[in-house]
Amino acid sequence: MKKVITFFLCAAMALSIAGTARAADVKTIAVLPFSVHSAEAIDYVRNGVWDMLMSRLSSSDQTAVISKNAVVESLGKTGGKELSADEVSRIGKALKADYVVWGSITKIGSSVSLDGRLFDVAAGTSPVGVFEQCRGLDEIIPKMDVFAKKIQYHLLGTIPTTVIPTAEPAPVTAQPRPEGRQPAPGSSAVEALRTRQGTLTAVINPDFINAARPLDRKDFWMTQRYPIEFKGMDIGDVNNDGKNEIVIIDGTSVIIYQREGTTLKQLHKRSGGSSDNNIAVDVADINSNGVPEIIVTAFVNNALQSFVLEFDGKEYATIAEGLEWFLRVIPTAEGPLLIGQARGLDSAFENPIYEIRWRDGKYVEGPRMPIPQGLSVYGLTIDTVDPTGKDVIIALDEYDHIRIYEKTEKPLSKIEIFGGSDELVWKSDEVFGGSSNAIDLRTPGASSSSNWADEKGKTYINVRILTYDINGDGRKEIIIVKNLSSSGRLFKNVKSFSKSEIYDLEFDGLGFVQNWKTRPIQGYVSDYHFKDVDNDGKNEIVLALVLGTGMTRPRSVVVAYDLKVQQ
């Protein structure tokens, strides 16, 4: 009898310990009602989102959702005001929650902006978020389904089968690509994109499995640290000496360097005034005289005042100034193409994009480019990414998603419509790019809010998108930076990045696959190129890397890697 009692006591103790262990693994979540900004009464949408998220997140026995009553009681102590991150943290701690879900829904006309975040109470960060521009209230529900799925995946490491997105493709597991990595016979790569059967970087290219570290650290090179914040960089033979130079801009200066061994020798510096704000630089021979120009987009007293420098054999002379365009050079099969965009009234990049040509000793607007009106000249390129040889527009949108468009002059408002359009070929779920380089479109002397998230005048200048056939298979890949933020891109108007990754993405007939990506790099990439920086006849990945932003003493370096991939 004693043995039986002992057995049951031990079993009960084991069950108790197991139960305690399981309880310790349960993640407690507080779901707050989303704040609503709308001229219409759409509280029913907020309540629907609230109920839906609580239901989705309660579907696992590894998550516990705090009751509505407890949340409402805690919110009552805030007086109904808009919550800051600190207040969300305080509410989470008061409710003894591991995580807090919160966000906002903003409706202006038929457009709805959705901003949802998962706040990690212990870490004080937001590791998961959804930031979408919806074309109507009908799109909110599927977006929130995806948000709930992301939260479950982050917390549990698995995607619950109860959450089935109605407007997003199912996750794709890594799988071999077809023989020779070619689309099926007779298929159109662009048409396959439209089917949305692939999600960007959801598939890892098996041909590059052994290239997990494509940037060779043995051939890694880094400059000394400079006490400035690099805003832009380009590389080219700007003094016609047969060697490439590095052109760097900070907020007020243009600096030209020549690499000598492991150091940089400064060849020239053009200093501007305190009211200058240089935002972009390119190097290209647009006037076809054999000497590449240095093309700088600059704001002076909140007005576009771009300028161009060129070496005349003795000095770097200003051959154009006061240019009222945002300027960017993109490579094409015919040579470098300079595109320009006049500043808009309501938003910086609302105007059409034109080719900028050199004619009669000056830069003038050429033909309008077949680029959707409303896109920015920055974070944009034109190239083919499939074997058909058909050019498409590849662009980062304002929320840092990659979008692919057919060539068109239509405005974005007529392309990004409910149900999709023929011109919008594809959109990534994952974010890329990201920039801290900003301009302020408010008139000088305008009052400034202390809350960065409310500074509607801020417009960000996104990073480049590069295309190159690195592995020599006759197909262009996208080389793109992803700048990483500890705040998870919480606010559209506040962007701060501390790490970065570089991706090589290639189209396989269904979507983009990730050939390789780097490990996280300490620092924010403000600009980058795939060019020959050391004049050895081979291109390197060259980064303008900012090690500190928003500091009294920023630091920046130039980093170059030889590219080593399996071919």
Short mmCIF file of N, CA, C and O in Angstrom, two decimals, residues 233-240 244-249 254-256 268 270 280-297 306-313 315-321 323 325 327-330 335-339 355-364 464 529 531:
data_model
loop_
_atom_site.label_atom_id
_atom_site.label_comp_id
_atom_site.label_asym_id
_atom_site.label_seq_id
_atom_site.Cartn_x
_atom_site.Cartn_y
_atom_site.Cartn_z
N MET A 233 27.47 58.55 -51.41
CA MET A 233 28.79 58.17 -51.91
C MET A 233 28.65 57.67 -53.34
O MET A 233 27.64 57.06 -53.71
N ASP A 234 29.64 57.95 -54.17
CA ASP A 234 29.75 57.33 -55.48
C ASP A 234 31.22 57.20 -55.82
O ASP A 234 32.09 57.78 -55.15
N ILE A 235 31.50 56.41 -56.86
CA ILE A 235 32.87 56.06 -57.22
C ILE A 235 33.04 56.25 -58.72
O ILE A 235 32.17 55.85 -59.51
N GLY A 236 34.13 56.87 -59.14
CA GLY A 236 34.41 57.06 -60.55
C GLY A 236 35.68 57.86 -60.75
O GLY A 236 36.22 58.46 -59.81
N ASP A 237 36.16 57.88 -61.98
CA ASP A 237 37.39 58.62 -62.30
C ASP A 237 37.04 60.08 -62.54
O ASP A 237 36.92 60.53 -63.69
N VAL A 238 36.89 60.83 -61.46
CA VAL A 238 36.39 62.21 -61.59
C VAL A 238 37.49 63.22 -61.92
O VAL A 238 37.18 64.38 -62.20
N ASN A 239 38.77 62.80 -61.89
CA ASN A 239 39.84 63.75 -62.28
C ASN A 239 40.59 63.29 -63.52
O ASN A 239 41.65 63.83 -63.84
N ASN A 240 40.05 62.27 -64.19
CA ASN A 240 40.57 61.83 -65.49
C ASN A 240 42.02 61.37 -65.43
O ASN A 240 42.80 61.57 -66.37
N ASN A 244 39.91 55.31 -60.26
CA ASN A 244 38.65 55.69 -59.62
C ASN A 244 38.90 56.41 -58.31
O ASN A 244 39.78 56.03 -57.53
N GLU A 245 38.10 57.43 -58.07
CA GLU A 245 38.10 58.15 -56.80
C GLU A 245 36.79 57.87 -56.06
O GLU A 245 35.82 57.39 -56.66
N ILE A 246 36.78 58.17 -54.77
CA ILE A 246 35.57 58.05 -53.94
C ILE A 246 35.06 59.45 -53.64
O ILE A 246 35.81 60.29 -53.13
N VAL A 247 33.81 59.70 -53.98
CA VAL A 247 33.20 61.00 -53.71
C VAL A 247 32.20 60.82 -52.56
O VAL A 247 31.28 60.00 -52.66
N ILE A 248 32.38 61.58 -51.50
CA ILE A 248 31.55 61.49 -50.30
C ILE A 248 30.86 62.84 -50.08
O ILE A 248 31.47 63.90 -50.27
N ILE A 249 29.60 62.80 -49.67
CA ILE A 249 28.95 64.03 -49.19
C ILE A 249 28.51 63.84 -47.75
O ILE A 249 28.10 62.75 -47.34
N VAL A 254 31.31 68.37 -50.03
CA VAL A 254 31.61 67.33 -51.01
C VAL A 254 33.11 67.05 -50.89
O VAL A 254 33.93 67.97 -51.02
N ILE A 255 33.48 65.80 -50.64
CA ILE A 255 34.88 65.45 -50.40
C ILE A 255 35.28 64.35 -51.37
O ILE A 255 34.57 63.36 -51.55
N ILE A 256 36.43 64.53 -52.02
CA ILE A 256 36.93 63.57 -53.00
C ILE A 256 38.20 62.92 -52.45
O ILE A 256 39.14 63.61 -52.03
N HIS A 268 40.22 66.81 -52.65
CA HIS A 268 39.49 68.07 -52.78
C HIS A 268 38.33 68.07 -51.78
O HIS A 268 37.76 67.02 -51.49
N ARG A 270 34.84 70.61 -51.10
CA ARG A 270 34.01 71.79 -51.35
C ARG A 270 33.08 71.96 -50.16
O ARG A 270 32.22 71.12 -49.91
N ALA A 280 22.11 63.74 -51.81
CA ALA A 280 22.43 62.64 -52.72
C ALA A 280 23.57 63.06 -53.63
O ALA A 280 23.72 64.24 -53.96
N VAL A 281 24.38 62.07 -54.06
CA VAL A 281 25.48 62.34 -54.97
C VAL A 281 25.59 61.19 -55.98
O VAL A 281 25.36 60.03 -55.64
N ASP A 282 25.92 61.53 -57.22
CA ASP A 282 26.15 60.55 -58.27
C ASP A 282 27.34 61.00 -59.10
O ASP A 282 27.64 62.19 -59.20
N VAL A 283 28.00 60.03 -59.74
CA VAL A 283 29.13 60.30 -60.62
C VAL A 283 28.80 59.69 -61.98
O VAL A 283 28.56 58.48 -62.08
N ALA A 284 28.77 60.49 -63.03
CA ALA A 284 28.48 59.99 -64.38
C ALA A 284 28.84 61.05 -65.41
O ALA A 284 28.75 62.25 -65.15
N ASP A 285 29.23 60.60 -66.59
CA ASP A 285 29.57 61.51 -67.69
C ASP A 285 28.30 61.76 -68.52
O ASP A 285 28.08 61.12 -69.55
N ILE A 286 27.48 62.69 -68.08
CA ILE A 286 26.22 62.99 -68.75
C ILE A 286 26.44 63.91 -69.94
O ILE A 286 25.75 63.81 -70.96
N ASN A 287 27.42 64.81 -69.87
CA ASN A 287 27.65 65.73 -70.98
C ASN A 287 28.59 65.16 -72.04
O ASN A 287 28.96 65.85 -73.01
N SER A 288 29.00 63.89 -71.86
CA SER A 288 29.74 63.12 -72.88
C SER A 288 31.04 63.79 -73.33
O SER A 288 31.41 63.74 -74.50
N ASN A 289 31.76 64.39 -72.37
CA ASN A 289 33.06 65.00 -72.71
C ASN A 289 34.23 64.16 -72.21
O ASN A 289 35.38 64.59 -72.27
N GLY A 290 33.93 62.96 -71.70
CA GLY A 290 34.97 62.06 -71.24
C GLY A 290 35.37 62.21 -69.80
O GLY A 290 36.16 61.41 -69.28
N VAL A 291 34.82 63.20 -69.09
CA VAL A 291 35.12 63.41 -67.67
C VAL A 291 33.82 63.30 -66.87
O VAL A 291 32.90 64.10 -67.07
N PRO A 292 33.72 62.33 -65.99
CA PRO A 292 32.48 62.18 -65.23
C PRO A 292 32.20 63.40 -64.35
O PRO A 292 33.11 63.95 -63.72
N GLU A 293 30.95 63.84 -64.34
CA GLU A 293 30.54 64.93 -63.46
C GLU A 293 30.20 64.40 -62.07
O GLU A 293 29.88 63.22 -61.90
N ILE A 294 30.27 65.28 -61.09
CA ILE A 294 29.82 65.00 -59.72
C ILE A 294 28.49 65.73 -59.55
O ILE A 294 28.45 66.96 -59.54
N ILE A 295 27.42 64.97 -59.45
CA ILE A 295 26.06 65.52 -59.46
C ILE A 295 25.50 65.45 -58.04
O ILE A 295 25.34 64.36 -57.50
N VAL A 296 25.22 66.59 -57.44
CA VAL A 296 24.82 66.66 -56.03
C VAL A 296 23.41 67.25 -55.93
O VAL A 296 23.16 68.35 -56.44
N THR A 297 22.51 66.51 -55.30
CA THR A 297 21.20 67.06 -54.97
C THR A 297 21.32 67.73 -53.61
O THR A 297 21.76 67.12 -52.63
N SER A 306 20.26 72.09 -56.46
CA SER A 306 21.25 71.07 -56.83
C SER A 306 22.34 71.68 -57.69
O SER A 306 22.15 72.73 -58.33
N PHE A 307 23.51 71.03 -57.71
CA PHE A 307 24.64 71.57 -58.47
C PHE A 307 25.49 70.43 -59.02
O PHE A 307 25.38 69.27 -58.60
N VAL A 308 26.36 70.77 -59.97
CA VAL A 308 27.22 69.79 -60.63
C VAL A 308 28.65 70.33 -60.68
O VAL A 308 28.88 71.48 -61.05
N LEU A 309 29.61 69.48 -60.30
CA LEU A 309 31.03 69.80 -60.36
C LEU A 309 31.69 68.96 -61.44
O LEU A 309 31.29 67.83 -61.71
N GLU A 310 32.75 69.53 -62.05
CA GLU A 310 33.51 68.78 -63.06
C GLU A 310 34.95 69.26 -63.05
O GLU A 310 35.23 70.47 -62.92
N PHE A 311 35.86 68.30 -63.18
CA PHE A 311 37.29 68.63 -63.18
C PHE A 311 37.68 69.20 -64.54
O PHE A 311 37.44 68.59 -65.59
N ASP A 312 38.27 70.39 -64.56
CA ASP A 312 38.63 71.06 -65.82
C ASP A 312 40.12 70.95 -66.14
O ASP A 312 40.63 71.64 -67.02
N GLY A 313 40.81 70.06 -65.43
CA GLY A 313 42.26 69.90 -65.62
C GLY A 313 43.06 70.54 -64.52
O GLY A 313 44.21 70.15 -64.28
N GLU A 315 41.04 72.29 -61.51
CA GLU A 315 40.19 72.33 -60.32
C GLU A 315 38.82 71.73 -60.63
O GLU A 315 38.49 71.49 -61.80
N TYR A 316 38.05 71.55 -59.56
CA TYR A 316 36.69 71.05 -59.71
C TYR A 316 35.76 72.25 -59.81
O TYR A 316 35.38 72.86 -58.81
N ALA A 317 35.40 72.58 -61.04
CA ALA A 317 34.61 73.77 -61.30
C ALA A 317 33.12 73.45 -61.22
O ALA A 317 32.68 72.33 -61.52
N THR A 318 32.34 74.43 -60.81
CA THR A 318 30.88 74.29 -60.79
C THR A 318 30.36 74.60 -62.19
O THR A 318 30.43 75.75 -62.65
N ILE A 319 29.85 73.59 -62.88
CA ILE A 319 29.35 73.81 -64.24
C ILE A 319 27.84 74.02 -64.28
O ILE A 319 27.29 74.38 -65.33
N ALA A 320 27.17 73.79 -63.15
CA ALA A 320 25.73 74.06 -63.06
C ALA A 320 25.37 74.20 -61.59
O ALA A 320 25.92 73.50 -60.73
N GLU A 321 24.45 75.10 -61.29
CA GLU A 321 23.99 75.27 -59.91
C GLU A 321 22.56 75.82 -59.94
O GLU A 321 22.07 76.27 -60.98
N LEU A 323 19.91 74.09 -59.68
CA LEU A 323 19.03 73.17 -60.41
C LEU A 323 17.88 72.74 -59.50
O LEU A 323 18.11 72.22 -58.39
N TRP A 325 15.78 70.28 -59.26
CA TRP A 325 15.37 68.88 -59.40
C TRP A 325 16.02 68.03 -58.31
O TRP A 325 17.15 68.29 -57.90
N LEU A 327 17.85 64.72 -58.17
CA LEU A 327 18.60 64.07 -59.24
C LEU A 327 19.12 62.71 -58.81
O LEU A 327 19.52 62.52 -57.66
N ARG A 328 19.12 61.78 -59.75
CA ARG A 328 19.65 60.44 -59.52
C ARG A 328 20.13 59.87 -60.84
O ARG A 328 19.50 60.06 -61.88
N VAL A 329 21.25 59.15 -60.82
CA VAL A 329 21.77 58.45 -62.00
C VAL A 329 21.48 56.97 -61.84
O VAL A 329 21.78 56.38 -60.79
N ILE A 330 20.89 56.38 -62.87
CA ILE A 330 20.68 54.93 -62.87
C ILE A 330 21.38 54.34 -64.08
O ILE A 330 21.37 54.93 -65.17
N GLY A 335 24.13 53.17 -71.20
CA GLY A 335 24.98 54.07 -70.44
C GLY A 335 24.22 54.70 -69.29
O GLY A 335 23.04 54.44 -69.09
N PRO A 336 24.88 55.55 -68.51
CA PRO A 336 24.22 56.16 -67.35
C PRO A 336 23.09 57.09 -67.78
O PRO A 336 23.22 57.83 -68.75
N LEU A 337 21.99 57.02 -67.04
CA LEU A 337 20.81 57.84 -67.32
C LEU A 337 20.56 58.74 -66.12
O LEU A 337 20.42 58.27 -65.00
N LEU A 338 20.53 60.05 -66.36
CA LEU A 338 20.24 61.01 -65.30
C LEU A 338 18.74 61.32 -65.32
O LEU A 338 18.19 61.71 -66.35
N ILE A 339 18.09 61.11 -64.18
CA ILE A 339 16.66 61.41 -64.08
C ILE A 339 16.46 62.49 -63.02
O ILE A 339 17.25 62.60 -62.07
N GLU A 355 13.81 62.50 -67.91
CA GLU A 355 15.23 62.38 -68.20
C GLU A 355 15.82 63.78 -68.23
O GLU A 355 15.21 64.72 -68.74
N ILE A 356 17.00 63.93 -67.64
CA ILE A 356 17.70 65.21 -67.64
C ILE A 356 18.89 65.09 -68.61
O ILE A 356 19.74 64.21 -68.46
N ARG A 357 18.92 65.98 -69.61
CA ARG A 357 19.93 65.91 -70.65
C ARG A 357 20.81 67.17 -70.64
O ARG A 357 20.41 68.21 -70.13
N TRP A 358 21.99 67.03 -71.24
CA TRP A 358 22.90 68.16 -71.43
C TRP A 358 22.68 68.70 -72.84
O TRP A 358 22.85 67.99 -73.82
N ARG A 359 22.29 69.96 -72.91
CA ARG A 359 22.01 70.55 -74.21
C ARG A 359 22.41 72.03 -74.18
O ARG A 359 22.02 72.76 -73.27
N ASP A 360 23.19 72.43 -75.19
CA ASP A 360 23.61 73.83 -75.33
C ASP A 360 24.27 74.37 -74.05
O ASP A 360 24.00 75.48 -73.60
N GLY A 361 25.10 73.52 -73.44
CA GLY A 361 25.87 73.97 -72.28
C GLY A 361 25.12 74.01 -70.97
O GLY A 361 25.59 74.64 -70.00
N LYS A 362 23.97 73.34 -70.89
CA LYS A 362 23.23 73.31 -69.63
C LYS A 362 22.38 72.05 -69.54
O LYS A 362 22.15 71.37 -70.55
N TYR A 363 21.92 71.76 -68.33
CA TYR A 363 21.05 70.61 -68.10
C TYR A 363 19.59 71.04 -68.30
O TYR A 363 19.16 72.05 -67.73
N VAL A 364 18.86 70.25 -69.08
CA VAL A 364 17.46 70.57 -69.38
C VAL A 364 16.61 69.31 -69.26
O VAL A 364 17.12 68.19 -69.34
N ARG A 464 19.73 53.32 -52.72
CA ARG A 464 19.67 52.85 -54.09
C ARG A 464 19.16 51.40 -54.17
O ARG A 464 19.19 50.66 -53.18
N HIS A 529 27.66 50.77 -53.40
CA HIS A 529 27.88 50.55 -54.83
C HIS A 529 28.56 49.21 -55.04
O HIS A 529 29.18 48.66 -54.12
N LYS A 531 31.32 48.61 -57.37
CA LYS A 531 32.26 49.23 -58.30
C LYS A 531 33.69 48.92 -57.87
O LYS A 531 33.94 48.43 -56.76
#
